[in-house]
Short mmCIF file of C-alpha atoms and ligand atoms in Angstrom, two decimals:
data_model
loop_
_atom_site.label_atom_id
_atom_site.label_comp_id
_atom_site.label_asym_id
_atom_site.label_seq_id
_atom_site.Cartn_x
_atom_site.Cartn_y
_atom_site.Cartn_z
CA MET N 1 4.04 16.94 4.94
CA SER N 2 5.79 15.21 7.79
CA LYS N 3 4.79 18.22 9.88
CA ASN N 4 2.33 15.76 11.39
CA PHE N 5 5.16 13.94 13.18
CA GLN N 6 7.50 16.42 14.84
CA TYR N 7 9.76 16.73 17.86
CA LYS N 8 8.78 19.38 20.40
CA ASN N 9 11.20 19.83 23.28
CA GLN N 10 13.01 16.61 22.35
CA THR N 11 9.78 14.59 22.45
CA LEU N 12 8.05 13.08 19.42
CA PHE N 13 4.53 14.35 18.81
CA CYS N 14 1.95 13.05 16.38
CA GLU N 15 -0.16 16.12 15.61
CA ASN N 16 -0.89 17.42 19.14
CA VAL N 17 -0.31 14.19 21.01
CA ASN N 18 2.85 13.69 23.04
CA LEU N 19 3.72 10.15 22.03
CA ALA N 20 6.35 9.47 24.67
CA GLU N 21 3.96 10.40 27.45
CA TRP N 22 1.07 8.42 25.96
CA ALA N 23 3.00 5.31 24.94
CA ALA N 24 4.75 5.02 28.31
CA GLU N 25 1.50 3.58 29.66
CA LYS N 26 0.63 1.45 26.65
CA LYS N 27 1.19 -2.15 25.78
CA THR N 28 3.70 -2.22 22.98
CA PRO N 29 4.31 -2.88 20.14
CA LEU N 30 1.52 -0.91 18.48
CA TYR N 31 0.70 0.86 15.24
CA LEU N 32 -0.19 4.53 15.39
CA TYR N 33 -1.55 6.64 12.52
CA SER N 34 -1.97 10.36 11.91
CA ALA N 35 -5.33 11.27 10.38
CA ALA N 36 -3.91 14.65 9.31
CA GLU N 37 -1.06 13.03 7.38
CA LEU N 38 -3.49 10.66 5.66
CA LYS N 39 -5.82 13.55 4.77
CA ASP N 40 -2.91 15.64 3.46
CA ASN N 41 -1.96 12.80 1.14
CA LEU N 42 -5.56 12.28 -0.01
CA ASN N 43 -6.03 16.00 -0.68
CA THR N 44 -2.75 16.15 -2.59
CA VAL N 45 -3.95 13.37 -4.91
CA ASN N 46 -7.34 15.05 -5.39
CA ASN N 47 -5.74 18.40 -6.24
CA ILE N 48 -3.36 16.86 -8.77
CA GLY N 49 -6.25 15.00 -10.43
CA ARG N 50 -8.50 18.05 -10.69
CA PRO N 51 -7.73 18.98 -14.34
CA TYR N 52 -8.54 15.44 -15.46
CA THR N 53 -11.52 13.13 -15.51
CA PHE N 54 -10.04 11.22 -12.65
CA LEU N 55 -10.92 8.48 -10.20
CA PRO N 56 -8.35 8.02 -7.45
CA CYS N 57 -8.65 4.55 -5.94
CA TYR N 58 -7.08 3.36 -2.72
CA ALA N 59 -5.32 -0.03 -2.79
CA LEU N 60 -6.71 -1.82 0.28
CA LYS N 61 -3.81 -4.27 0.39
CA ALA N 62 -1.63 -1.54 1.87
CA ASN N 63 -3.81 -1.28 4.97
CA TYR N 64 -7.43 -2.38 5.30
CA ASN N 65 -8.28 -1.01 8.75
CA PRO N 66 -11.98 -0.03 8.36
CA HIS N 67 -11.53 3.22 10.32
CA LEU N 68 -8.84 4.35 7.89
CA LEU N 69 -10.96 3.18 4.94
CA GLU N 70 -13.80 5.36 6.17
CA ILE N 71 -11.60 8.47 6.09
CA ILE N 72 -10.31 7.57 2.62
CA GLN N 73 -13.79 6.93 1.26
CA LYS N 74 -14.97 10.31 2.57
CA HIS N 75 -12.28 11.96 0.46
CA ASN N 76 -14.03 10.79 -2.70
CA PHE N 77 -11.70 7.92 -3.34
CA GLY N 78 -12.71 4.68 -4.97
CA ALA N 79 -11.14 1.36 -4.02
CA ASP N 80 -8.72 -1.06 -5.64
CA VAL N 81 -9.26 -4.60 -4.37
CA VAL N 82 -7.53 -7.91 -5.01
CA SER N 83 -9.76 -10.42 -3.24
CA GLY N 84 -13.36 -11.07 -2.31
CA GLY N 85 -12.41 -10.13 1.25
CA GLU N 86 -11.12 -6.72 0.21
CA LEU N 87 -14.21 -6.19 -1.96
CA ILE N 88 -16.46 -6.88 1.04
CA PHE N 89 -14.41 -4.56 3.29
CA ALA N 90 -14.54 -1.80 0.63
CA LEU N 91 -18.33 -2.05 0.32
CA LYS N 92 -18.76 -2.10 4.10
CA ALA N 93 -16.63 1.06 4.38
CA GLY N 94 -19.03 2.82 2.01
CA PHE N 95 -17.10 2.74 -1.27
CA LYS N 96 -19.63 2.68 -4.11
CA ALA N 97 -19.52 -0.43 -6.31
CA GLN N 98 -19.21 1.86 -9.33
CA GLN N 99 -15.93 3.15 -7.88
CA ILE N 100 -14.28 -0.20 -7.19
CA VAL N 101 -11.74 -1.92 -9.45
CA PHE N 102 -10.63 -5.52 -8.98
CA ALA N 103 -7.16 -6.76 -10.01
CA GLY N 104 -5.20 -9.98 -9.46
CA VAL N 105 -3.98 -12.96 -11.47
CA GLY N 106 -5.96 -15.61 -9.59
CA LYS N 107 -9.53 -14.46 -9.03
CA THR N 108 -11.72 -17.45 -8.22
CA GLU N 109 -15.15 -18.09 -9.72
CA GLU N 110 -16.73 -17.15 -6.40
CA GLU N 111 -14.86 -13.83 -6.32
CA LEU N 112 -15.75 -13.05 -9.93
CA GLU N 113 -19.38 -13.83 -9.19
CA LEU N 114 -19.42 -11.41 -6.26
CA ALA N 115 -17.84 -8.66 -8.38
CA VAL N 116 -20.29 -9.19 -11.26
CA LYS N 117 -23.30 -9.23 -8.93
CA LYS N 118 -22.21 -6.01 -7.25
CA GLY N 119 -21.62 -4.33 -10.63
CA ILE N 120 -18.19 -2.89 -9.84
CA ALA N 121 -16.51 -0.31 -12.10
CA SER N 122 -14.01 -2.66 -13.68
CA ILE N 123 -12.71 -6.18 -13.40
CA ASN N 124 -9.09 -5.98 -14.47
CA VAL N 125 -8.41 -9.31 -16.12
CA GLU N 126 -4.96 -10.81 -16.41
CA SER N 127 -5.29 -13.84 -18.72
CA GLU N 128 -7.36 -15.46 -21.45
CA SER N 129 -8.52 -18.16 -19.04
CA GLU N 130 -9.83 -15.50 -16.68
CA ILE N 131 -11.75 -13.84 -19.55
CA ASN N 132 -13.34 -17.19 -20.42
CA LEU N 133 -14.43 -17.83 -16.84
CA LEU N 134 -15.68 -14.26 -16.35
CA SER N 135 -17.70 -14.38 -19.57
CA HIS N 136 -19.28 -17.60 -18.37
CA VAL N 137 -20.08 -16.10 -14.93
CA ALA N 138 -21.50 -12.86 -16.39
CA GLY N 139 -23.61 -14.89 -18.85
CA ARG N 140 -24.96 -17.12 -16.08
CA LEU N 141 -25.90 -14.02 -14.05
CA LYS N 142 -27.12 -12.23 -17.21
CA LYS N 143 -25.16 -9.14 -16.27
CA ARG N 144 -23.12 -7.01 -18.64
CA THR N 145 -19.74 -6.47 -17.04
CA ALA N 146 -17.08 -3.84 -17.63
CA VAL N 147 -13.54 -5.14 -17.97
CA ALA N 148 -10.03 -3.88 -18.58
CA ILE N 149 -7.08 -5.98 -19.64
CA ARG N 150 -3.94 -5.53 -17.59
CA VAL N 151 -1.19 -4.90 -20.09
CA ASN N 152 2.35 -5.87 -19.14
CA PRO N 153 4.49 -3.09 -20.68
CA ASP N 154 7.84 -4.83 -20.03
CA ILE N 155 9.25 -1.92 -18.07
CA ASP N 156 11.81 -2.18 -15.33
CA ALA N 157 10.59 -0.08 -12.42
CA SER N 158 14.01 -0.24 -10.71
CA THR N 159 12.60 -1.42 -7.42
CA HIS N 160 13.04 -4.59 -5.34
CA GLU N 161 12.56 -7.66 -7.57
CA TYR N 162 9.74 -9.01 -5.37
CA ILE N 163 7.65 -5.87 -5.93
CA SER N 164 8.39 -5.32 -9.61
CA THR N 165 5.35 -6.31 -11.66
CA GLY N 166 5.72 -4.78 -15.13
CA LYS N 167 8.50 -6.86 -16.63
CA LYS N 168 7.89 -9.63 -19.19
CA VAL N 169 9.11 -12.25 -16.72
CA ASN N 170 6.58 -11.22 -14.05
CA LYS N 171 3.33 -13.16 -13.66
CA PHE N 172 1.21 -10.04 -14.06
CA GLY N 173 -0.74 -8.80 -17.06
CA VAL N 174 -0.60 -9.77 -20.71
CA GLU N 175 2.01 -8.66 -23.25
CA PRO N 176 0.69 -6.05 -25.73
CA GLU N 177 0.52 -8.40 -28.76
CA LYS N 178 -1.55 -10.95 -26.87
CA ALA N 179 -3.66 -8.18 -25.26
CA LEU N 180 -4.58 -6.92 -28.72
CA GLN N 181 -5.94 -10.36 -29.66
CA LEU N 182 -7.87 -10.52 -26.40
CA TYR N 183 -9.46 -7.11 -26.97
CA LYS N 184 -10.64 -8.35 -30.39
CA LYS N 185 -12.13 -11.37 -28.67
CA LEU N 186 -13.79 -9.18 -26.00
CA LYS N 187 -15.32 -6.96 -28.65
CA LYS N 188 -17.40 -9.95 -29.76
CA ASP N 189 -18.25 -11.15 -26.25
CA GLU N 190 -21.94 -11.10 -25.41
CA TRP N 191 -21.48 -10.21 -21.73
CA LEU N 192 -18.17 -8.41 -21.34
CA THR N 193 -17.52 -4.80 -22.36
CA PRO N 194 -13.89 -3.77 -22.82
CA GLU N 195 -14.06 -0.35 -21.19
CA GLY N 196 -10.50 0.16 -20.11
CA ILE N 197 -6.83 -0.68 -20.02
CA HIS N 198 -4.96 -1.43 -16.84
CA VAL N 199 -1.25 -1.21 -16.11
CA HIS N 200 0.78 -1.39 -12.89
CA ILE N 201 4.55 -1.72 -12.98
CA GLY N 202 5.56 -2.19 -9.34
CA SER N 203 5.76 -0.55 -5.96
CA GLN N 204 7.99 1.86 -3.99
CA ILE N 205 9.09 3.63 -7.18
CA THR N 206 10.72 6.96 -6.46
CA ASP N 207 11.62 8.07 -9.99
CA LYS N 208 9.15 9.32 -12.56
CA THR N 209 10.99 7.89 -15.59
CA PRO N 210 9.53 4.34 -15.50
CA PHE N 211 6.06 5.87 -15.25
CA GLU N 212 6.67 8.13 -18.25
CA ARG N 213 7.92 5.17 -20.24
CA THR N 214 4.83 3.20 -19.26
CA ALA N 215 2.60 6.05 -20.44
CA HIS N 216 4.36 5.92 -23.79
CA VAL N 217 3.79 2.16 -24.19
CA ILE N 218 0.13 2.48 -23.24
CA GLU N 219 -0.44 5.44 -25.53
CA ASN N 220 0.92 3.45 -28.47
CA PHE N 221 -1.19 0.50 -27.49
CA VAL N 222 -4.36 2.61 -27.40
CA LYS N 223 -3.53 3.84 -30.92
CA GLN N 224 -3.21 0.24 -32.07
CA LEU N 225 -6.59 -0.57 -30.53
CA GLU N 226 -8.14 2.38 -32.29
CA LYS N 227 -6.82 1.11 -35.62
CA GLU N 228 -8.81 -2.03 -34.91
CA GLU N 229 -11.82 0.14 -34.10
CA ILE N 230 -11.71 -0.77 -30.46
CA SER N 231 -12.27 2.32 -28.40
CA ILE N 232 -11.74 2.27 -24.67
CA SER N 233 -12.78 5.09 -22.38
CA ASN N 234 -10.72 4.49 -19.23
CA ILE N 235 -7.02 4.11 -18.49
CA ASP N 236 -6.12 2.66 -15.10
CA LEU N 237 -2.56 3.76 -14.39
CA GLY N 238 -2.01 1.52 -11.36
CA GLY N 239 -0.10 2.65 -8.30
CA GLY N 240 3.46 2.22 -7.10
CA ILE N 241 4.49 5.72 -6.06
CA GLY N 242 7.06 5.51 -3.30
CA ILE N 243 7.46 7.15 0.09
CA ASN N 244 10.47 8.49 1.96
CA TYR N 245 11.54 5.74 4.35
CA GLU N 246 14.49 7.85 5.49
CA ASP N 247 12.34 10.53 7.03
CA ASP N 248 13.74 11.35 10.47
CA PHE N 249 11.05 13.96 11.23
CA SER N 250 13.71 16.68 11.53
CA ASP N 251 12.49 18.77 8.62
CA PRO N 252 8.77 19.47 8.06
CA HIS N 253 9.49 20.43 4.44
CA LYS N 254 11.03 17.11 3.46
CA PRO N 255 8.59 15.06 1.40
CA SER N 256 7.17 12.09 3.24
CA THR N 257 5.59 10.75 0.01
CA TYR N 258 6.57 11.19 -3.65
CA ILE N 259 3.01 11.82 -4.87
CA ARG N 260 3.78 15.45 -5.80
CA HIS N 261 6.96 14.46 -7.61
CA ILE N 262 5.52 11.63 -9.67
CA LEU N 263 1.74 11.75 -10.13
CA PRO N 264 1.60 15.04 -12.12
CA ALA N 265 4.35 13.80 -14.46
CA TYR N 266 2.62 10.45 -14.97
CA LEU N 267 -0.70 12.10 -15.85
CA GLN N 268 0.97 14.67 -18.10
CA ALA N 269 2.80 11.91 -19.94
CA PHE N 270 -0.56 10.87 -21.37
CA GLY N 271 -0.63 14.24 -23.11
CA GLN N 272 -3.87 15.18 -24.70
CA MET N 273 -5.58 11.80 -24.51
CA ASP N 274 -9.24 12.36 -23.92
CA LYS N 275 -9.78 9.51 -21.46
CA ARG N 276 -10.87 8.91 -17.91
CA PHE N 277 -7.93 8.10 -15.66
CA THR N 278 -7.94 5.83 -12.63
CA VAL N 279 -5.03 5.43 -10.21
CA GLU N 280 -4.57 2.77 -7.54
CA LEU N 281 -2.50 4.22 -4.74
CA GLY N 282 -1.65 2.34 -1.58
CA ARG N 283 1.67 3.14 0.02
CA SER N 284 1.87 6.77 -1.13
CA VAL N 285 -1.42 7.49 0.64
CA ILE N 286 -1.16 5.58 3.92
CA GLY N 287 2.56 4.73 4.26
CA SER N 288 3.78 7.98 5.75
CA ALA N 289 0.76 8.22 8.06
CA GLY N 290 1.78 5.28 10.24
CA ILE N 291 4.54 4.39 12.65
CA LEU N 292 5.28 1.26 14.63
CA ILE N 293 6.08 1.98 18.28
CA THR N 294 8.16 -0.62 20.04
CA ARG N 295 10.01 -0.90 23.36
CA VAL N 296 13.57 -2.05 23.98
CA ILE N 297 13.44 -5.26 26.03
CA TYR N 298 17.16 -6.02 26.24
CA ARG N 299 20.55 -4.75 25.15
CA LYS N 300 22.82 -7.63 24.27
CA GLU N 301 26.45 -7.08 23.47
CA SER N 302 28.48 -9.84 21.85
CA ALA N 303 32.09 -9.71 20.72
CA ASP N 304 31.15 -8.31 17.28
CA LYS N 305 27.72 -6.81 17.63
CA ILE N 306 25.34 -4.85 19.76
CA PHE N 307 21.80 -6.18 19.54
CA ILE N 308 18.89 -3.99 20.57
CA ILE N 309 16.15 -6.51 21.22
CA VAL N 310 12.71 -4.93 20.92
CA ASP N 311 9.18 -6.21 21.43
CA ALA N 312 8.17 -5.82 17.75
CA ALA N 313 9.25 -8.48 15.29
CA MET N 314 9.06 -9.66 11.70
CA ASN N 315 5.53 -10.92 12.31
CA ASN N 316 4.47 -7.30 12.94
CA LEU N 317 6.53 -5.64 10.18
CA ILE N 318 8.03 -8.04 7.69
CA ARG N 319 9.36 -5.51 5.17
CA PRO N 320 12.96 -5.43 6.46
CA SER N 321 13.15 -9.24 6.52
CA LEU N 322 11.38 -9.82 3.22
CA TYR N 323 12.74 -7.00 1.05
CA GLN N 324 15.75 -5.84 3.06
CA ALA N 325 13.69 -2.67 3.30
CA TYR N 326 15.05 0.36 5.15
CA HIS N 327 12.78 2.03 7.72
CA HIS N 328 14.18 4.93 9.67
CA ILE N 329 14.11 4.45 13.44
CA VAL N 330 13.80 7.33 15.89
CA PRO N 331 13.58 7.41 19.68
CA LEU N 332 10.37 8.86 21.12
CA ILE N 333 12.52 10.96 23.42
CA LYS N 334 15.52 12.43 21.64
CA LYS N 335 18.83 11.44 23.15
CA ASP N 336 22.09 13.27 23.36
CA ALA N 337 23.90 9.99 23.98
CA PRO N 338 26.75 9.11 21.58
CA THR N 339 25.72 6.94 18.66
CA GLU N 340 26.71 3.32 18.14
CA VAL N 341 26.17 0.76 15.38
CA VAL N 342 23.50 -1.78 16.31
CA ASP N 343 21.14 -4.40 14.94
CA VAL N 344 17.54 -3.81 16.02
CA VAL N 345 16.01 -7.26 16.27
CA GLY N 346 12.79 -8.86 17.48
CA PRO N 347 12.05 -11.87 19.67
CA VAL N 348 11.10 -14.22 16.79
CA CYS N 349 13.24 -17.31 16.35
CA GLU N 350 14.68 -16.49 12.94
CA THR N 351 17.98 -14.89 12.06
CA GLY N 352 16.02 -12.92 9.46
CA ASP N 353 13.98 -11.28 12.20
CA PHE N 354 15.29 -7.72 12.26
CA LEU N 355 13.97 -4.19 11.89
CA ALA N 356 17.38 -2.63 11.17
CA LYS N 357 20.87 -3.92 10.53
CA ASP N 358 24.16 -2.13 11.23
CA ARG N 359 22.25 1.01 12.07
CA GLN N 360 23.87 4.05 13.66
CA LEU N 361 21.60 5.01 16.56
CA PRO N 362 22.01 6.95 19.79
CA ARG N 363 22.71 4.51 22.64
CA LEU N 364 19.40 2.88 23.56
CA GLU N 365 18.65 1.51 27.01
CA GLU N 366 16.24 -1.16 28.17
CA GLY N 367 12.73 0.32 28.45
CA ASP N 368 13.32 3.03 25.81
CA LEU N 369 10.56 3.55 23.25
CA ILE N 370 11.38 3.88 19.57
CA ALA N 371 9.32 4.48 16.42
CA VAL N 372 9.82 2.72 13.12
CA VAL N 373 8.74 5.25 10.49
CA GLY N 374 6.82 4.75 7.25
CA ALA N 375 4.98 1.75 8.69
CA GLY N 376 1.45 2.71 7.61
CA ALA N 377 1.52 0.59 4.45
CA TYR N 378 2.20 -3.14 4.29
CA GLY N 379 2.77 -3.20 8.04
CA GLN N 380 -0.24 -4.57 9.87
CA SER N 381 -1.74 -5.85 6.59
CA LEU N 382 1.27 -8.15 6.08
CA SER N 383 1.48 -9.26 9.68
CA SER N 384 1.03 -12.80 10.96
CA ASN N 385 0.72 -14.85 14.12
CA TYR N 386 4.13 -16.47 13.67
CA ASN N 387 5.59 -17.72 16.97
CA LEU N 388 2.02 -17.33 18.25
CA ARG N 389 2.41 -13.61 18.59
CA PRO N 390 -1.01 -11.90 18.57
CA ARG N 391 -1.79 -9.08 16.15
CA ILE N 392 -1.10 -5.77 17.82
CA GLY N 393 -3.35 -2.79 18.54
CA GLU N 394 -3.80 0.17 16.19
CA TYR N 395 -4.46 3.77 17.23
CA LEU N 396 -5.48 6.89 15.35
CA VAL N 397 -4.53 10.46 16.24
CA GLU N 398 -6.78 13.32 15.13
CA GLY N 399 -5.53 16.66 16.45
CA ASP N 400 -5.30 16.19 20.19
CA GLN N 401 -7.59 13.15 20.16
CA LEU N 402 -6.39 9.59 20.13
CA ARG N 403 -8.55 6.49 19.75
CA THR N 404 -8.20 2.75 19.41
CA ILE N 405 -9.02 1.60 15.87
CA ALA N 406 -8.05 -2.05 16.29
CA LYS N 407 -7.89 -3.99 19.52
CA GLU N 408 -4.92 -6.23 20.00
CA GLN N 409 -5.69 -9.89 19.49
CA SER N 410 -5.68 -12.22 22.45
CA ILE N 411 -4.18 -15.70 22.54
CA GLU N 412 -7.65 -16.96 23.48
CA GLU N 413 -9.11 -15.55 20.24
CA ILE N 414 -6.46 -17.31 18.23
CA TYR N 415 -6.94 -20.53 20.18
CA ASN N 416 -10.70 -20.44 19.64
CA GLN N 417 -10.28 -20.36 15.85
CA TYR N 418 -9.41 -24.03 16.07
CA GLY N 419 -12.91 -24.93 17.24
N1 LIG F 501 -2.37 -1.82 -8.01
C1 LIG F 501 -1.92 -3.08 -8.14
C2 LIG F 501 -2.42 -3.90 -9.24
C3 LIG F 501 -0.98 -3.59 -7.22
O1 LIG F 501 -0.53 -4.83 -7.37
C4 LIG F 501 -0.52 -2.77 -6.16
C5 LIG F 501 0.46 -3.27 -5.19
C6 LIG F 501 -1.04 -1.46 -6.05
C7 LIG F 501 -1.96 -1.02 -7.00
C8 LIG F 501 -0.65 -0.51 -4.96
O2 LIG F 501 0.70 -0.24 -5.01
P1 LIG F 501 1.34 0.91 -4.08
O3 LIG F 501 0.73 2.22 -4.52
O4 LIG F 501 1.02 0.60 -2.68
O5 LIG F 501 2.78 0.82 -4.37
N2 LIG F 501 4.35 -5.61 0.20
C9 LIG F 501 5.19 -4.79 -0.64
C10 LIG F 501 4.40 -4.05 -1.70
C11 LIG F 501 3.55 -4.95 -2.58
C12 LIG F 501 2.74 -4.20 -3.59
C13 LIG F 501 1.75 -5.09 -4.25
N3 LIG F 501 0.91 -4.45 -5.21
C14 LIG F 501 5.98 -3.84 0.23
O6 LIG F 501 5.81 -3.84 1.45
O7 LIG F 501 6.83 -3.10 -0.27
#
């Protein structure tokens, strides 16, 4: 899969574009995406889903660039949104309302109203209070609305604690006993139809076992519902499939995403259940398609450390700072120089501003360009203007073509927001 990023004659290419040559002239840092990698991931999901009644949805939170959304939508994906803003972006990108699901513990009345008016496929509710408000909104608008309850299966996804969502102590979903009561309540509701069940246990999961255990919990829960003569037609399995952040682009056969390893097992774990399945994939679809290109500004050697100070920072890619996440770093031009242990850090005034710590890298010089891999998901979408650093440009490669898909922000634009 990572055939879309490969070295040719010591130089990193994205598809047919020589990145070192191109980026030498560009303002860095910048995000760059491979359309072929994205399409490979989308096609892989579609192929795996073929034997099932299956709606793959894309989780916009991973990356909501409209140009990428357009490609995803054209591959017959639906959308998974978590805010009114994402719902509007999804509709603008051409996703059909009937293929949009809406999750989140804190949907406001305004957001619920928008979702009800648009008639989306499912509002995935996460509490009794939300059901009460939604019923009120749907009644006021006189619109029957399809809902699913997000069930918290109390399963440890063995991932970073900030991105684990399926344990009892997490704020997400409703425990099965309580969910059963809520389904009974929904059955009597004049405006809400309980069409589905929703579950999502966390993100960057690279082992199929937690998914199989989740399937087991949900299967038992569906049986319990059926005993109460509540029949649901759709199971939303959530997302959370991980990617390979250690990819160094040296082997085109190494998986860049774990879709193939996990999604078939997850679907099979539901056995013979005659249901429609929805998935909500973010990272596993877009993560491996993006890299962050940054330039070395300074080398700084202190008594104990070598710092490689680059022009990208935690405001551009916060994952290392926030989750101690590992992203492989490769030079755009391969180096034969001996390796050394360095910290790759940004210009932001925080000790937590780093892209890599104690990393063995070939000696980097000022002006060298490097790529931070696996930056397509939760990169630009989690970025900020901290230290008044503008949002950076985004570029898309398609074969030998390369185009701008997001202009970099200017300080003027930011200034003008203040009226
Ligand atoms: N569905 C729901 C209900 C979710 O909460 C999420 C992610 C997804 C689907 C998509 O998950 P994915 O397939 O991308 O793993 N910022 C963190 C990840 C946060 C994930 C939040 N929810 C990171 O950079 O690792």
